[in-house]
Amino acid sequence: MLTLDTPCTVFQNGRCLASGRLADVALPMKAALDASAHSPQAPPVLLFDDTTAEVIDLDWRGTPMQVLERLNAMVAAAREPATAGTPPDNGLAAPQSGAVPVRGPGRPRLGVVAREVTLLPRHWDWLASQPGGASVALRKLVEVARRTSEAADRARQASAVTYRFMSTIAGHEPGFEEASRALFAGDPAAFESQIAGWPVDVQAHLKKRLAEIWPR
């Protein structure tokens, strides 16, 4: 969800104009758009969500004060709770008025969600033999898998977000295809070699994004 604290970066023609919270970059973004409006040949001004690398599309019409007012109103509306009288959608049917919900045997749900799982008979036999039964054993297996693959998952997501930014801001740059292959191959040296001729601000932004998965 977009908030005033969403980390963002403003780019125009490969140059970084501002970077920081949405609340801090909104006015520089507006100023750049106003300046570009007087020059039909000016490159587009793009506002990136640094978390997802998606381009943020907002209503920039009017004065800077009007832009900020709309931005604050949009964020406030997003934070408003559901309409009064509307039950939360938690996947459970609300009991009828006056009815007392009946709790079945066993432990509370604790946020557990029921989904269908398809396994071979030998898998079910093994799960059933584990302490706590199939559900407990599956949850333990998933937690172990999550911890084991956490670094790889984080790297994969960072690479996907970086590629999204690259495609938007540098898809026309020489060596883009080679840089993309190096990115997903996890080859920092080849990647930096391919982007060496790109705008300096674009290089800096890409290296900053990848610092977590390619530590120095």
mmCIF file of N, CA and C in Angstrom, residues 52-137:
data_model
loop_
_atom_site.group_PDB
_atom_site.id
_atom_site.type_symbol
_atom_site.label_atom_id
_atom_site.label_comp_id
_atom_site.label_asym_id
_atom_site.label_seq_id
_atom_site.Cartn_x
_atom_site.Cartn_y
_atom_site.Cartn_z
ATOM 1 N N THR A 52 9.196 -1.956 -5.064
ATOM 2 C CA THR A 52 8.713 -2.825 -6.140
ATOM 3 C C THR A 52 9.268 -2.471 -7.515
ATOM 4 N N ALA A 53 9.858 -1.262 -7.644
ATOM 5 C CA ALA A 53 10.334 -0.725 -8.920
ATOM 6 C C ALA A 53 9.192 -0.406 -9.879
ATOM 7 N N GLU A 54 7.968 -0.387 -9.356
ATOM 8 C CA GLU A 54 6.834 0.023 -10.182
ATOM 9 C C GLU A 54 6.838 1.552 -10.312
ATOM 10 N N VAL A 55 6.381 2.029 -11.472
ATOM 11 C CA VAL A 55 6.233 3.467 -11.668
ATOM 12 C C VAL A 55 4.929 3.910 -11.015
ATOM 13 N N ILE A 56 5.010 4.916 -10.151
ATOM 14 C CA ILE A 56 3.841 5.411 -9.429
ATOM 15 C C ILE A 56 3.162 6.486 -10.276
ATOM 16 N N ASP A 57 1.891 6.304 -10.506
ATOM 17 C CA ASP A 57 1.113 7.242 -11.318
ATOM 18 C C ASP A 57 0.145 7.997 -10.410
ATOM 19 N N LEU A 58 0.381 9.300 -10.234
ATOM 20 C CA LEU A 58 -0.462 10.131 -9.382
ATOM 21 C C LEU A 58 -0.974 11.326 -10.169
ATOM 22 N N ASP A 59 -1.904 12.030 -9.583
ATOM 23 C CA ASP A 59 -2.465 13.231 -10.195
ATOM 24 C C ASP A 59 -1.598 14.428 -9.794
ATOM 25 N N TRP A 60 -0.829 14.949 -10.760
ATOM 26 C CA TRP A 60 0.102 16.038 -10.477
ATOM 27 C C TRP A 60 -0.428 17.393 -10.930
ATOM 28 N N ARG A 61 -1.707 17.478 -11.266
ATOM 29 C CA ARG A 61 -2.262 18.748 -11.737
ATOM 30 C C ARG A 61 -2.384 19.760 -10.601
ATOM 31 N N GLY A 62 -2.435 21.030 -10.992
ATOM 32 C CA GLY A 62 -2.639 22.082 -10.009
ATOM 33 C C GLY A 62 -1.352 22.583 -9.387
ATOM 34 N N THR A 63 -1.494 23.288 -8.286
ATOM 35 C CA THR A 63 -0.350 23.854 -7.584
ATOM 36 C C THR A 63 0.315 22.782 -6.723
ATOM 37 N N PRO A 64 1.554 23.033 -6.287
ATOM 38 C CA PRO A 64 2.204 22.086 -5.378
ATOM 39 C C PRO A 64 1.374 21.820 -4.125
ATOM 40 N N MET A 65 0.719 22.856 -3.601
ATOM 41 C CA MET A 65 -0.109 22.667 -2.411
ATOM 42 C C MET A 65 -1.286 21.751 -2.700
ATOM 43 N N GLN A 66 -1.900 21.901 -3.871
ATOM 44 C CA GLN A 66 -3.016 21.035 -4.234
ATOM 45 C C GLN A 66 -2.560 19.584 -4.408
ATOM 46 N N VAL A 67 -1.375 19.404 -4.962
ATOM 47 C CA VAL A 67 -0.832 18.058 -5.121
ATOM 48 C C VAL A 67 -0.635 17.401 -3.759
ATOM 49 N N LEU A 68 -0.050 18.148 -2.815
ATOM 50 C CA LEU A 68 0.165 17.604 -1.479
ATOM 51 C C LEU A 68 -1.156 17.297 -0.780
ATOM 52 N N GLU A 69 -2.149 18.167 -0.963
ATOM 53 C CA GLU A 69 -3.455 17.931 -0.346
ATOM 54 C C GLU A 69 -4.085 16.653 -0.884
ATOM 55 N N ARG A 70 -4.003 16.446 -2.195
ATOM 56 C CA ARG A 70 -4.556 15.218 -2.786
ATOM 57 C C ARG A 70 -3.797 13.989 -2.293
ATOM 58 N N LEU A 71 -2.481 14.128 -2.195
ATOM 59 C CA LEU A 71 -1.669 13.010 -1.741
ATOM 60 C C LEU A 71 -2.022 12.635 -0.304
ATOM 61 N N ASN A 72 -2.166 13.639 0.551
ATOM 62 C CA ASN A 72 -2.542 13.371 1.945
ATOM 63 C C ASN A 72 -3.934 12.763 2.034
ATOM 64 N N ALA A 73 -4.853 13.256 1.210
ATOM 65 C CA ALA A 73 -6.213 12.723 1.225
ATOM 66 C C ALA A 73 -6.236 11.277 0.749
ATOM 67 N N MET A 74 -5.433 10.966 -0.264
ATOM 68 C CA MET A 74 -5.382 9.605 -0.786
ATOM 69 C C MET A 74 -4.847 8.639 0.274
ATOM 70 N N VAL A 75 -3.791 9.029 0.952
ATOM 71 C CA VAL A 75 -3.208 8.173 1.985
ATOM 72 C C VAL A 75 -4.174 8.012 3.153
ATOM 73 N N ALA A 76 -4.838 9.105 3.544
ATOM 74 C CA ALA A 76 -5.792 9.028 4.649
ATOM 75 C C ALA A 76 -6.944 8.098 4.305
ATOM 76 N N ALA A 77 -7.416 8.172 3.057
ATOM 77 C CA ALA A 77 -8.519 7.304 2.640
ATOM 78 C C ALA A 77 -8.108 5.845 2.652
ATOM 79 N N ALA A 78 -6.868 5.578 2.284
ATOM 80 C CA ALA A 78 -6.390 4.191 2.269
ATOM 81 C C ALA A 78 -6.282 3.619 3.671
ATOM 82 N N ARG A 79 -6.111 4.492 4.658
ATOM 83 C CA ARG A 79 -5.960 4.034 6.031
ATOM 84 C C ARG A 79 -7.291 3.874 6.747
ATOM 85 N N GLU A 80 -8.379 4.386 6.168
ATOM 86 C CA GLU A 80 -9.676 4.327 6.836
ATOM 87 C C GLU A 80 -10.118 2.876 6.974
ATOM 88 N N PRO A 81 -10.718 2.532 8.129
ATOM 89 C CA PRO A 81 -11.203 1.160 8.313
ATOM 90 C C PRO A 81 -12.366 0.874 7.388
ATOM 91 N N ALA A 82 -12.730 -0.394 7.321
ATOM 92 C CA ALA A 82 -13.857 -0.795 6.485
ATOM 93 C C ALA A 82 -15.121 -0.086 6.942
ATOM 94 N N THR A 83 -16.074 0.042 6.038
ATOM 95 C CA THR A 83 -17.330 0.718 6.340
ATOM 96 C C THR A 83 -17.990 0.107 7.564
ATOM 97 N N ALA A 84 -18.461 0.978 8.436
ATOM 98 C CA ALA A 84 -19.077 0.506 9.677
ATOM 99 C C ALA A 84 -20.215 -0.458 9.367
ATOM 100 N N GLY A 85 -20.282 -1.547 10.113
ATOM 101 C CA GLY A 85 -21.342 -2.531 9.911
ATOM 102 C C GLY A 85 -20.961 -3.634 8.966
ATOM 103 N N THR A 86 -19.805 -3.469 8.259
ATOM 104 C CA THR A 86 -19.368 -4.516 7.346
ATOM 105 C C THR A 86 -18.405 -5.428 8.062
ATOM 106 N N PRO A 87 -18.722 -6.684 8.220
ATOM 107 C CA PRO A 87 -17.834 -7.586 8.965
ATOM 108 C C PRO A 87 -16.541 -7.808 8.193
ATOM 109 N N PRO A 88 -15.432 -7.979 8.896
ATOM 110 C CA PRO A 88 -14.178 -8.248 8.208
ATOM 111 C C PRO A 88 -14.225 -9.557 7.456
ATOM 112 N N ASP A 89 -13.570 -9.565 6.314
ATOM 113 C CA ASP A 89 -13.536 -10.775 5.489
ATOM 114 C C ASP A 89 -12.407 -11.671 5.970
ATOM 115 N N ASN A 90 -12.710 -12.518 6.929
ATOM 116 C CA ASN A 90 -11.691 -13.409 7.470
ATOM 117 C C ASN A 90 -11.922 -14.859 7.098
ATOM 118 N N GLY A 91 -12.827 -15.069 6.162
ATOM 119 C CA GLY A 91 -13.075 -16.428 5.700
ATOM 120 C C GLY A 91 -14.003 -17.214 6.598
ATOM 121 N N LEU A 92 -14.535 -16.598 7.656
ATOM 122 C CA LEU A 92 -15.434 -17.295 8.562
ATOM 123 C C LEU A 92 -16.818 -16.685 8.477
ATOM 124 N N ALA A 93 -17.829 -17.508 8.475
ATOM 125 C CA ALA A 93 -19.192 -17.007 8.447
ATOM 126 C C ALA A 93 -19.536 -16.418 9.804
ATOM 127 N N ALA A 94 -20.135 -15.230 9.817
ATOM 128 C CA ALA A 94 -20.510 -14.594 11.081
ATOM 129 C C ALA A 94 -21.704 -15.324 11.673
ATOM 130 N N PRO A 95 -21.712 -15.542 12.997
ATOM 131 C CA PRO A 95 -22.857 -16.221 13.621
ATOM 132 C C PRO A 95 -24.088 -15.344 13.553
ATOM 133 N N GLN A 96 -25.244 -15.958 13.502
ATOM 134 C CA GLN A 96 -26.480 -15.206 13.484
ATOM 135 C C GLN A 96 -26.667 -14.480 14.808
ATOM 136 N N SER A 97 -27.416 -13.392 14.753
ATOM 137 C CA SER A 97 -27.629 -12.585 15.950
ATOM 138 C C SER A 97 -28.198 -13.432 17.072
ATOM 139 N N GLY A 98 -27.568 -13.346 18.246
ATOM 140 C CA GLY A 98 -28.033 -14.080 19.407
ATOM 141 C C GLY A 98 -27.494 -15.490 19.491
ATOM 142 N N ALA A 99 -26.885 -15.957 18.416
ATOM 143 C CA ALA A 99 -26.363 -17.319 18.439
ATOM 144 C C ALA A 99 -25.014 -17.343 19.137
ATOM 145 N N VAL A 100 -24.742 -18.412 19.827
ATOM 146 C CA VAL A 100 -23.470 -18.579 20.525
ATOM 147 C C VAL A 100 -22.595 -19.479 19.677
ATOM 148 N N PRO A 101 -21.437 -18.955 19.232
ATOM 149 C CA PRO A 101 -20.581 -19.797 18.395
ATOM 150 C C PRO A 101 -20.120 -21.025 19.163
ATOM 151 N N VAL A 102 -20.116 -22.144 18.469
ATOM 152 C CA VAL A 102 -19.731 -23.404 19.085
ATOM 153 C C VAL A 102 -18.292 -23.711 18.726
ATOM 154 N N ARG A 103 -17.463 -23.914 19.730
ATOM 155 C CA ARG A 103 -16.069 -24.249 19.492
ATOM 156 C C ARG A 103 -15.915 -25.755 19.529
ATOM 157 N N GLY A 104 -15.298 -26.286 18.501
ATOM 158 C CA GLY A 104 -15.083 -27.724 18.450
ATOM 159 C C GLY A 104 -13.946 -28.147 19.351
ATOM 160 N N PRO A 105 -13.703 -29.404 19.428
ATOM 161 C CA PRO A 105 -12.631 -29.908 20.275
ATOM 162 C C PRO A 105 -11.266 -29.515 19.723
ATOM 163 N N GLY A 106 -10.276 -29.541 20.569
ATOM 164 C CA GLY A 106 -8.916 -29.245 20.135
ATOM 165 C C GLY A 106 -8.509 -27.826 20.457
ATOM 166 N N ARG A 107 -7.320 -27.446 19.960
ATOM 167 C CA ARG A 107 -6.768 -26.132 20.238
ATOM 168 C C ARG A 107 -7.424 -25.056 19.385
ATOM 169 N N PRO A 108 -7.323 -23.771 19.783
ATOM 170 C CA PRO A 108 -7.875 -22.692 18.962
ATOM 171 C C PRO A 108 -7.214 -22.657 17.588
ATOM 172 N N ARG A 109 -7.874 -21.967 16.661
ATOM 173 C CA ARG A 109 -7.379 -21.938 15.287
ATOM 174 C C ARG A 109 -6.040 -21.220 15.157
ATOM 175 N N LEU A 110 -5.837 -20.153 15.948
ATOM 176 C CA LEU A 110 -4.584 -19.406 15.926
ATOM 177 C C LEU A 110 -4.229 -18.920 14.518
ATOM 178 N N GLY A 111 -5.220 -18.544 13.748
ATOM 179 C CA GLY A 111 -4.965 -18.030 12.409
ATOM 180 C C GLY A 111 -4.672 -19.087 11.364
ATOM 181 N N VAL A 112 -4.855 -20.347 11.688
ATOM 182 C CA VAL A 112 -4.584 -21.417 10.731
ATOM 183 C C VAL A 112 -5.597 -21.375 9.600
ATOM 184 N N VAL A 113 -5.119 -21.531 8.374
ATOM 185 C CA VAL A 113 -5.983 -21.515 7.191
ATOM 186 C C VAL A 113 -6.020 -22.909 6.580
ATOM 187 N N ALA A 114 -7.210 -23.414 6.326
ATOM 188 C CA ALA A 114 -7.362 -24.744 5.732
ATOM 189 C C ALA A 114 -7.267 -24.664 4.219
ATOM 190 N N ARG A 115 -6.396 -25.475 3.624
ATOM 191 C CA ARG A 115 -6.259 -25.567 2.173
ATOM 192 C C ARG A 115 -6.098 -27.028 1.797
ATOM 193 N N GLU A 116 -6.386 -27.324 0.543
ATOM 194 C CA GLU A 116 -6.239 -28.705 0.087
ATOM 195 C C GLU A 116 -4.776 -28.996 -0.228
ATOM 196 N N VAL A 117 -4.312 -30.148 0.225
ATOM 197 C CA VAL A 117 -2.956 -30.608 -0.073
ATOM 198 C C VAL A 117 -3.049 -31.994 -0.684
ATOM 199 N N THR A 118 -2.397 -32.192 -1.816
ATOM 200 C CA THR A 118 -2.427 -33.485 -2.497
ATOM 201 C C THR A 118 -1.071 -34.161 -2.359
ATOM 202 N N LEU A 119 -1.083 -35.344 -1.746
ATOM 203 C CA LEU A 119 0.142 -36.104 -1.532
ATOM 204 C C LEU A 119 -0.090 -37.563 -1.908
ATOM 205 N N LEU A 120 0.993 -38.284 -2.063
ATOM 206 C CA LEU A 120 0.901 -39.718 -2.298
ATOM 207 C C LEU A 120 0.588 -40.440 -0.986
ATOM 208 N N PRO A 121 0.022 -41.640 -1.060
ATOM 209 C CA PRO A 121 -0.312 -42.378 0.166
ATOM 210 C C PRO A 121 0.856 -42.541 1.127
ATOM 211 N N ARG A 122 2.043 -42.790 0.608
ATOM 212 C CA ARG A 122 3.189 -42.974 1.506
ATOM 213 C C ARG A 122 3.543 -41.686 2.250
ATOM 214 N N HIS A 123 3.257 -40.538 1.592
ATOM 215 C CA HIS A 123 3.499 -39.268 2.265
ATOM 216 C C HIS A 123 2.529 -39.089 3.425
ATOM 217 N N TRP A 124 1.251 -39.391 3.181
ATOM 218 C CA TRP A 124 0.249 -39.287 4.248
ATOM 219 C C TRP A 124 0.564 -40.248 5.391
ATOM 220 N N ASP A 125 1.038 -41.455 5.045
ATOM 221 C CA ASP A 125 1.380 -42.425 6.080
ATOM 222 C C ASP A 125 2.507 -41.897 6.959
ATOM 223 N N TRP A 126 3.507 -41.294 6.326
ATOM 224 C CA TRP A 126 4.635 -40.766 7.103
ATOM 225 C C TRP A 126 4.194 -39.605 7.982
ATOM 226 N N LEU A 127 3.383 -38.685 7.411
ATOM 227 C CA LEU A 127 2.903 -37.533 8.183
ATOM 228 C C LEU A 127 2.065 -37.977 9.374
ATOM 229 N N ALA A 128 1.229 -38.974 9.152
ATOM 230 C CA ALA A 128 0.358 -39.438 10.234
ATOM 231 C C ALA A 128 1.148 -40.044 11.382
ATOM 232 N N SER A 129 2.348 -40.542 11.075
ATOM 233 C CA SER A 129 3.154 -41.178 12.121
ATOM 234 C C SER A 129 3.973 -40.179 12.921
ATOM 235 N N GLN A 130 3.960 -38.898 12.506
ATOM 236 C CA GLN A 130 4.765 -37.889 13.190
ATOM 237 C C GLN A 130 4.047 -37.361 14.433
ATOM 238 N N PRO A 131 4.815 -36.940 15.450
ATOM 239 C CA PRO A 131 4.194 -36.361 16.649
ATOM 240 C C PRO A 131 3.317 -35.169 16.288
ATOM 241 N N GLY A 132 2.099 -35.158 16.752
ATOM 242 C CA GLY A 132 1.182 -34.063 16.457
ATOM 243 C C GLY A 132 0.367 -34.270 15.208
ATOM 244 N N GLY A 133 0.691 -35.298 14.412
ATOM 245 C CA GLY A 133 -0.081 -35.574 13.217
ATOM 246 C C GLY A 133 0.393 -34.810 11.997
ATOM 247 N N ALA A 134 -0.380 -34.935 10.926
ATOM 248 C CA ALA A 134 0.016 -34.387 9.621
ATOM 249 C C ALA A 134 0.147 -32.876 9.633
ATOM 250 N N SER A 135 -0.806 -32.154 10.233
ATOM 251 C CA SER A 135 -0.791 -30.696 10.201
ATOM 252 C C SER A 135 0.441 -30.131 10.886
ATOM 253 N N VAL A 136 0.751 -30.641 12.070
ATOM 254 C CA VAL A 136 1.925 -30.164 12.803
ATOM 255 C C VAL A 136 3.206 -30.463 12.025
ATOM 256 N N ALA A 137 3.303 -31.675 11.475
ATOM 257 C CA ALA A 137 4.499 -32.059 10.724
ATOM 258 C C ALA A 137 4.679 -31.180 9.495
#
